[in-house]
């Protein structure tokens, strides 16, 4: 399966490699910056310029939950390997860890935001553009506009 999103902001689940449409997820209503599929393939998440993470049910294609808390564009999201947590990184310079079942923020933190290397990057210090869990779920990594990649133990 292949999950795509076009300029119309409609998420589409397609068969791969044929490209045949299997399902659409309508109602995102925003520019989508990141999508993620839960490890058990029951949920899909999308996030973008409306500062919210939306969880979608693969069974019926409906939005099942909205996660609110960021105050700027969400750039990146990822499910934990067990699917119980979701991490989001935003231009509001925060990383949030969410409980998928309750929809509540479990932890919010600001990456260090130091500029590394011989010259500053082109990004804005502190903005978070990438997030990822380690395969065993014990580490969380983030990358930002300051050119610094960070990780920490959960």
Coordinates of N, CA and C in Angstrom, one line a residue:
X1 N 0.8 -1.2 0.0 CA 0.0 0.0 0.0 C 0.9 1.2 0.0
X2 N 0.3 2.3 -0.6 CA 1.0 3.6 -0.7 C 0.1 4.6 -0.2
X3 N 0.5 5.5 0.7 CA -0.3 6.6 1.2 C 0.2 7.9 0.5
X4 N -0.7 8.6 -0.2 CA -0.3 9.8 -0.9 C -1.2 11.0 -0.5
X5 N -0.8 12.2 -0.7 CA -1.6 13.4 -0.5 C -1.2 14.4 -1.6
X6 N -2.3 15.0 -2.2 CA -2.1 15.9 -3.3 C -2.3 17.3 -2.8
X7 N -2.3 18.2 -3.8 CA -2.6 19.6 -3.5 C -4.0 19.9 -3.0
X8 N -4.9 18.9 -3.2 CA -6.2 19.1 -2.7 C -6.3 18.7 -1.2
X9 N -5.2 18.3 -0.6 CA -5.2 17.8 0.8 C -6.0 16.7 1.2
X10 N -6.3 15.8 0.2 CA -7.0 14.6 0.4 C -6.0 13.4 0.4
X11 N -6.0 12.7 1.5 CA -5.1 11.5 1.7 C -5.7 10.4 0.9
X12 N -4.9 9.7 0.2 CA -5.3 8.6 -0.6 C -4.5 7.3 -0.4
X13 N -5.1 6.2 -0.1 CA -4.5 4.9 0.1 C -4.6 4.2 -1.2
X14 N -3.4 3.8 -1.8 CA -3.4 3.2 -3.1 C -2.7 1.8 -3.0
X15 N -3.1 1.0 -4.0 CA -2.4 -0.3 -4.1 C -1.1 -0.1 -4.8
X16 N 0.0 -0.7 -4.3 CA 1.3 -0.6 -4.9 C 1.7 -1.9 -5.5
X17 N 2.2 -1.9 -6.7 CA 2.7 -0.8 -7.6 C 1.6 -0.3 -8.6
X18 N 0.4 -0.8 -8.6 CA -0.5 -0.5 -9.6 C -1.0 1.0 -9.5
X19 N -1.1 1.5 -8.3 CA -1.6 2.8 -8.1 C -3.1 2.9 -8.0
X20 N -3.8 1.7 -8.0 CA -5.2 1.7 -8.0 C -5.7 2.2 -6.6
X21 N -6.7 3.1 -6.6 CA -7.2 3.7 -5.4 C -7.9 2.7 -4.5
X22 N -7.6 2.7 -3.3 CA -8.3 1.8 -2.4 C -9.2 2.5 -1.4
X23 N -8.7 3.7 -0.9 CA -9.5 4.5 0.0 C -9.1 5.9 0.0
X24 N -10.0 6.8 0.4 CA -9.6 8.2 0.6 C -10.0 8.6 2.0
X25 N -9.2 9.6 2.5 CA -9.5 10.2 3.8 C -9.6 11.7 3.6
X26 N -10.9 12.1 3.6 CA -11.2 13.5 3.3 C -11.5 14.2 4.6
X27 N -11.2 15.5 4.6 CA -11.5 16.4 5.8 C -10.3 16.9 6.5
X28 N -9.1 16.7 6.0 CA -7.9 17.2 6.6 C -8.0 18.8 6.5
X29 N -8.4 19.3 5.4 CA -8.6 20.7 5.3 C -7.4 21.6 5.5
X30 N -6.2 21.1 5.4 CA -5.0 21.9 5.6 C -3.9 21.3 4.7
X31 N -2.8 22.1 4.6 CA -1.6 21.6 4.0 C -1.0 20.5 4.9
X32 N -0.9 19.3 4.3 CA -0.3 18.2 5.1 C 1.2 18.1 4.9
X33 N 1.9 18.1 6.0 CA 3.4 18.1 6.0 C 3.9 16.7 6.3
X34 N 3.1 15.9 7.0 CA 3.7 14.6 7.4 C 2.5 13.6 7.6
X35 N 2.8 12.3 7.2 CA 1.8 11.2 7.5 C 2.6 10.1 8.1
X36 N 1.9 9.3 8.8 CA 2.5 8.1 9.5 C 1.4 7.0 9.6
X37 N 1.8 5.7 9.5 CA 0.9 4.6 9.6 C 1.3 3.8 10.9
X38 N 0.3 3.5 11.7 CA 0.6 2.8 12.9 C 1.2 1.4 12.6
X39 N 2.0 0.8 13.5 CA 2.6 -0.5 13.2 C 1.5 -1.6 13.0
X40 N 0.4 -1.5 13.6 CA -0.7 -2.5 13.4 C -1.6 -2.2 12.2
X41 N -1.3 -1.1 11.5 CA -2.0 -0.7 10.3 C -3.5 -0.4 10.5
X42 N -3.8 -0.1 11.7 CA -5.2 0.2 12.0 C -5.5 1.7 12.0
X43 N -4.4 2.5 12.2 CA -4.5 4.0 12.2 C -3.6 4.6 11.3
X44 N -3.9 5.8 10.8 CA -3.0 6.6 10.0 C -3.1 8.0 10.7
X45 N -2.0 8.7 10.7 CA -1.9 10.0 11.3 C -1.5 11.0 10.2
X46 N -2.0 12.2 10.3 CA -1.6 13.3 9.4 C -1.4 14.6 10.2
X47 N -0.6 15.4 9.7 CA -0.3 16.7 10.5 C 0.2 17.7 9.5
X48 N 0.0 19.0 9.8 CA 0.4 20.1 8.9 C 0.2 21.5 9.5
X49 N -0.3 22.3 8.6 CA -0.3 23.7 8.9 C -1.4 24.2 9.8
X50 N -2.4 23.3 10.1 CA -3.4 23.7 11.1 C -3.0 23.4 12.5
X51 N -1.8 23.0 12.8 CA -1.2 22.8 14.1 C -1.9 21.6 14.9
X52 N -2.5 20.7 14.2 CA -3.1 19.5 14.8 C -2.6 18.2 14.2
X53 N -2.6 17.2 14.9 CA -2.4 15.8 14.4 C -3.8 15.2 14.3
X54 N -4.1 14.6 13.2 CA -5.4 13.9 13.0 C -5.1 12.4 12.9
X55 N -5.9 11.6 13.6 CA -5.8 10.2 13.6 C -7.0 9.7 12.8
X56 N -6.7 8.8 11.8 CA -7.7 8.3 10.9 C -7.8 6.7 11.1
X57 N -9.1 6.2 11.0 CA -9.3 4.8 11.1 C -9.2 4.2 9.7
X58 N -8.4 3.2 9.5 CA -8.3 2.6 8.2 C -9.5 1.8 7.8
X59 N -10.3 1.3 8.8 CA -11.5 0.6 8.5 C -12.5 1.4 7.7
X60 N -12.9 2.6 8.2 CA -13.9 3.3 7.6 C -13.5 4.7 7.0
X61 N -12.2 5.0 7.1 CA -11.6 6.2 6.5 C -12.0 7.5 7.2
X62 N -12.6 7.4 8.4 CA -13.0 8.6 9.2 C -12.0 9.0 10.2
X63 N -12.0 10.3 10.4 CA -11.1 10.9 11.5 C -11.6 10.4 12.8
X64 N -10.7 9.8 13.6 CA -11.1 9.2 14.9 C -10.7 10.1 16.1
X65 N -9.7 10.9 15.9 CA -9.3 11.8 17.0 C -8.4 12.9 16.5
X66 N -8.5 14.0 17.2 CA -7.6 15.2 16.8 C -6.8 15.5 18.0
X67 N -5.5 15.6 17.8 CA -4.5 16.0 18.9 C -4.1 17.4 18.8
X68 N -4.4 18.2 19.8 CA -4.2 19.6 19.8 C -3.2 20.0 20.9
X69 N -2.3 21.0 20.5 CA -1.4 21.5 21.5 C -0.3 22.3 20.9
X70 N 0.1 22.0 19.7 CA 1.2 22.8 19.0 C 0.6 24.2 18.7
X71 N 1.5 25.1 18.5 CA 1.1 26.5 18.2 C 1.7 27.0 16.9
X72 N 2.2 26.1 16.1 CA 2.7 26.4 14.7 C 2.6 25.1 13.9
X73 N 3.0 25.2 12.6 CA 3.0 24.1 11.7 C 3.7 22.9 12.3
X74 N 3.0 21.7 12.2 CA 3.7 20.5 12.6 C 4.4 19.9 11.3
X75 N 5.7 19.7 11.5 CA 6.5 19.3 10.4 C 6.7 17.8 10.2
X76 N 6.6 17.1 11.3 CA 7.0 15.7 11.3 C 6.2 14.9 12.4
X77 N 5.8 13.7 12.1 CA 5.1 12.8 13.1 C 5.6 11.4 12.9
X78 N 5.6 10.6 13.9 CA 6.0 9.2 13.9 C 5.3 8.4 15.0
X79 N 4.9 7.2 14.7 CA 4.4 6.3 15.7 C 5.5 5.6 16.4
X80 N 5.3 5.2 17.7 CA 6.3 4.4 18.4 C 6.1 3.0 17.8
X81 N 7.2 2.1 18.0 CA 7.1 0.8 17.4 C 5.9 -0.1 17.9
X82 N 5.4 0.2 19.2 CA 4.3 -0.5 19.7 C 3.0 0.2 19.3
X83 N 3.0 1.3 18.7 CA 1.8 2.0 18.3 C 1.1 2.8 19.4
X84 N 1.5 2.7 20.6 CA 0.8 3.4 21.7 C 1.1 4.9 21.8
X85 N 2.2 5.3 21.3 CA 2.7 6.7 21.4 C 2.8 7.2 19.9
X86 N 2.7 8.6 19.9 CA 3.0 9.3 18.6 C 3.8 10.5 19.0
X87 N 4.8 10.8 18.2 CA 5.7 11.9 18.5 C 5.4 12.9 17.3
X88 N 5.4 14.2 17.7 CA 5.3 15.3 16.7 C 6.3 16.4 16.9
X89 N 6.9 16.9 15.8 CA 7.8 18.0 15.9 C 7.3 19.2 15.1
X90 N 7.5 20.4 15.7 CA 6.8 21.5 15.1 C 7.7 22.8 15.0
X91 N 7.2 23.7 14.2 CA 7.9 25.0 14.0 C 7.7 25.8 15.3
X92 N 6.9 25.4 16.2 CA 6.8 26.1 17.5 C 7.9 25.8 18.4
X93 N 8.9 25.0 17.9 CA 10.1 24.7 18.5 C 9.9 23.7 19.7
X94 N 8.9 22.8 19.6 CA 8.7 21.8 20.6 C 8.5 20.4 19.9
X95 N 8.8 19.4 20.7 CA 8.5 18.0 20.4 C 7.5 17.6 21.4
X96 N 6.4 16.9 21.0 CA 5.4 16.4 21.9 C 5.3 14.9 21.7
X97 N 5.1 14.2 22.8 CA 4.9 12.8 22.8 C 3.4 12.6 23.3
X98 N 2.6 12.0 22.4 CA 1.2 11.8 22.7 C 0.9 10.4 23.0
X99 N -0.1 10.2 23.9 CA -0.7 8.9 24.1 C -1.8 8.7 23.0
X100 N -1.7 7.7 22.2 CA -2.6 7.6 21.1 C -4.0 7.3 21.5
X101 N -4.2 6.4 22.5 CA -5.5 6.0 23.0 C -6.3 7.2 23.6
X102 N -5.6 7.9 24.5 CA -6.3 9.0 25.2 C -6.3 10.3 24.4
X103 N -5.3 10.5 23.5 CA -5.1 11.7 22.8 C -4.4 12.8 23.6
X104 N -3.9 12.5 24.8 CA -3.3 13.5 25.6 C -1.8 13.6 25.4
X105 N -1.3 14.8 25.6 CA 0.2 15.0 25.6 C 0.8 14.4 26.8
X106 N 1.7 13.5 26.6 CA 2.4 12.9 27.8 C 3.7 13.7 28.2
X107 N 4.3 14.4 27.2 CA 5.5 15.1 27.4 C 5.7 16.1 26.3
X108 N 6.1 17.3 26.7 CA 6.5 18.4 25.7 C 7.9 18.9 26.1
X109 N 8.7 19.0 25.1 CA 10.0 19.5 25.4 C 10.6 20.3 24.2
X110 N 11.5 21.2 24.6 CA 12.2 22.1 23.6 C 13.6 21.5 23.3
X111 N 13.9 21.1 22.1 CA 15.3 20.7 21.8 C 16.2 21.8 22.1
X112 N 17.5 21.4 22.3 CA 18.5 22.4 22.8 C 18.7 23.6 21.9
X113 N 18.6 23.4 20.6 CA 18.6 24.5 19.6 C 20.0 25.1 19.4
X114 N 21.1 24.4 19.7 CA 22.4 24.9 19.5 C 22.8 24.8 18.0
X115 N 23.6 25.7 17.6 CA 24.1 25.7 16.2 C 25.4 24.9 16.2
X116 N 25.4 23.9 15.4 CA 26.6 23.0 15.3 C 27.4 23.2 14.0
X117 N 28.6 22.8 14.0 CA 29.4 22.8 12.8 C 30.1 24.2 12.6
X118 N 30.8 24.3 11.5 CA 31.6 25.5 11.2 C 30.8 26.7 10.8
X119 N 29.5 26.5 10.3 CA 28.7 27.6 9.9 C 27.3 27.4 10.3
X120 N 26.5 28.4 10.6 CA 25.1 28.2 10.9 C 24.4 27.7 9.7
X121 N 23.3 27.0 10.0 CA 22.4 26.4 8.9 C 21.5 27.5 8.4
X122 N 20.8 27.1 7.4 CA 19.8 28.1 6.8 C 18.5 28.0 7.5
X123 N 18.3 27.1 8.5 CA 17.1 27.0 9.2 C 17.0 28.0 10.3
X124 N 15.8 28.0 11.0 CA 15.6 28.9 12.1 C 15.8 28.0 13.4
X125 N 16.8 28.5 14.2 CA 17.1 27.7 15.4 C 15.9 27.2 16.2
X126 N 15.9 26.0 16.5 CA 14.9 25.5 17.4 C 13.7 24.8 16.7
X127 N 13.4 25.2 15.5 CA 12.3 24.6 14.8 C 12.6 23.1 14.6
X128 N 11.6 22.3 14.7 CA 11.8 20.8 14.6 C 11.2 20.3 13.3
X129 N 12.1 19.8 12.5 CA 11.7 19.4 11.1 C 11.6 17.8 11.0
X130 N 12.1 17.1 11.9 CA 12.1 15.6 11.8 C 12.1 15.0 13.2
X131 N 11.3 13.9 13.3 CA 11.3 13.2 14.6 C 11.2 11.7 14.2
X132 N 11.8 10.8 15.1 CA 11.7 9.4 14.9 C 12.0 8.6 16.2
X133 N 11.3 7.5 16.3 CA 11.6 6.6 17.4 C 12.7 5.6 16.9
X134 N 13.5 5.0 17.9 CA 14.3 3.9 17.5 C 13.5 2.7 17.3
X135 N 14.0 1.7 16.7 CA 13.2 0.4 16.4 C 12.7 -0.2 17.7
X136 N 13.4 -0.1 18.8 CA 12.9 -0.7 20.0 C 12.1 0.2 20.9
X137 N 12.0 1.5 20.5 CA 11.1 2.5 21.1 C 11.7 3.1 22.4
X138 N 13.0 2.9 22.6 CA 13.6 3.4 23.8 C 14.3 4.7 23.6
X139 N 14.5 5.1 22.4 CA 15.2 6.4 22.0 C 14.3 7.2 21.1
X140 N 14.4 8.5 21.3 CA 13.7 9.4 20.4 C 14.7 10.4 19.8
X141 N 14.6 10.6 18.5 CA 15.5 11.5 17.8 C 14.7 12.7 17.2
X142 N 15.4 13.9 17.2 CA 14.8 15.0 16.5 C 15.8 15.7 15.7
X143 N 15.4 16.4 14.7 CA 16.3 17.2 13.9 C 15.7 18.5 13.6
X144 N 16.5 19.6 13.6 CA 15.9 20.9 13.5 C 16.6 21.9 12.6
X145 N 16.0 23.1 12.5 CA 16.5 24.1 11.6 C 17.8 24.7 11.9
X146 N 18.3 24.3 13.1 CA 19.7 24.8 13.5 C 20.8 23.8 13.1
X147 N 20.4 22.8 12.3 CA 21.4 21.8 11.8 C 21.8 20.8 12.9
X148 N 21.2 20.7 14.0 CA 21.6 19.8 15.1 C 20.5 18.7 15.1
X149 N 21.1 17.4 15.2 CA 20.2 16.3 15.4 C 20.4 15.9 16.9
X150 N 19.3 15.6 17.6 CA 19.4 15.3 19.0 C 18.7 13.9 19.2
X151 N 19.1 13.3 20.3 CA 18.3 12.1 20.7 C 18.4 12.0 22.2
X152 N 17.4 11.3 22.7 CA 17.3 11.1 24.2 C 16.6 9.8 24.5
X153 N 17.0 9.3 25.7 CA 16.4 8.0 26.1 C 15.0 8.3 26.7
X154 N 14.0 7.4 26.4 CA 12.7 7.6 26.9 C 12.5 6.7 28.2

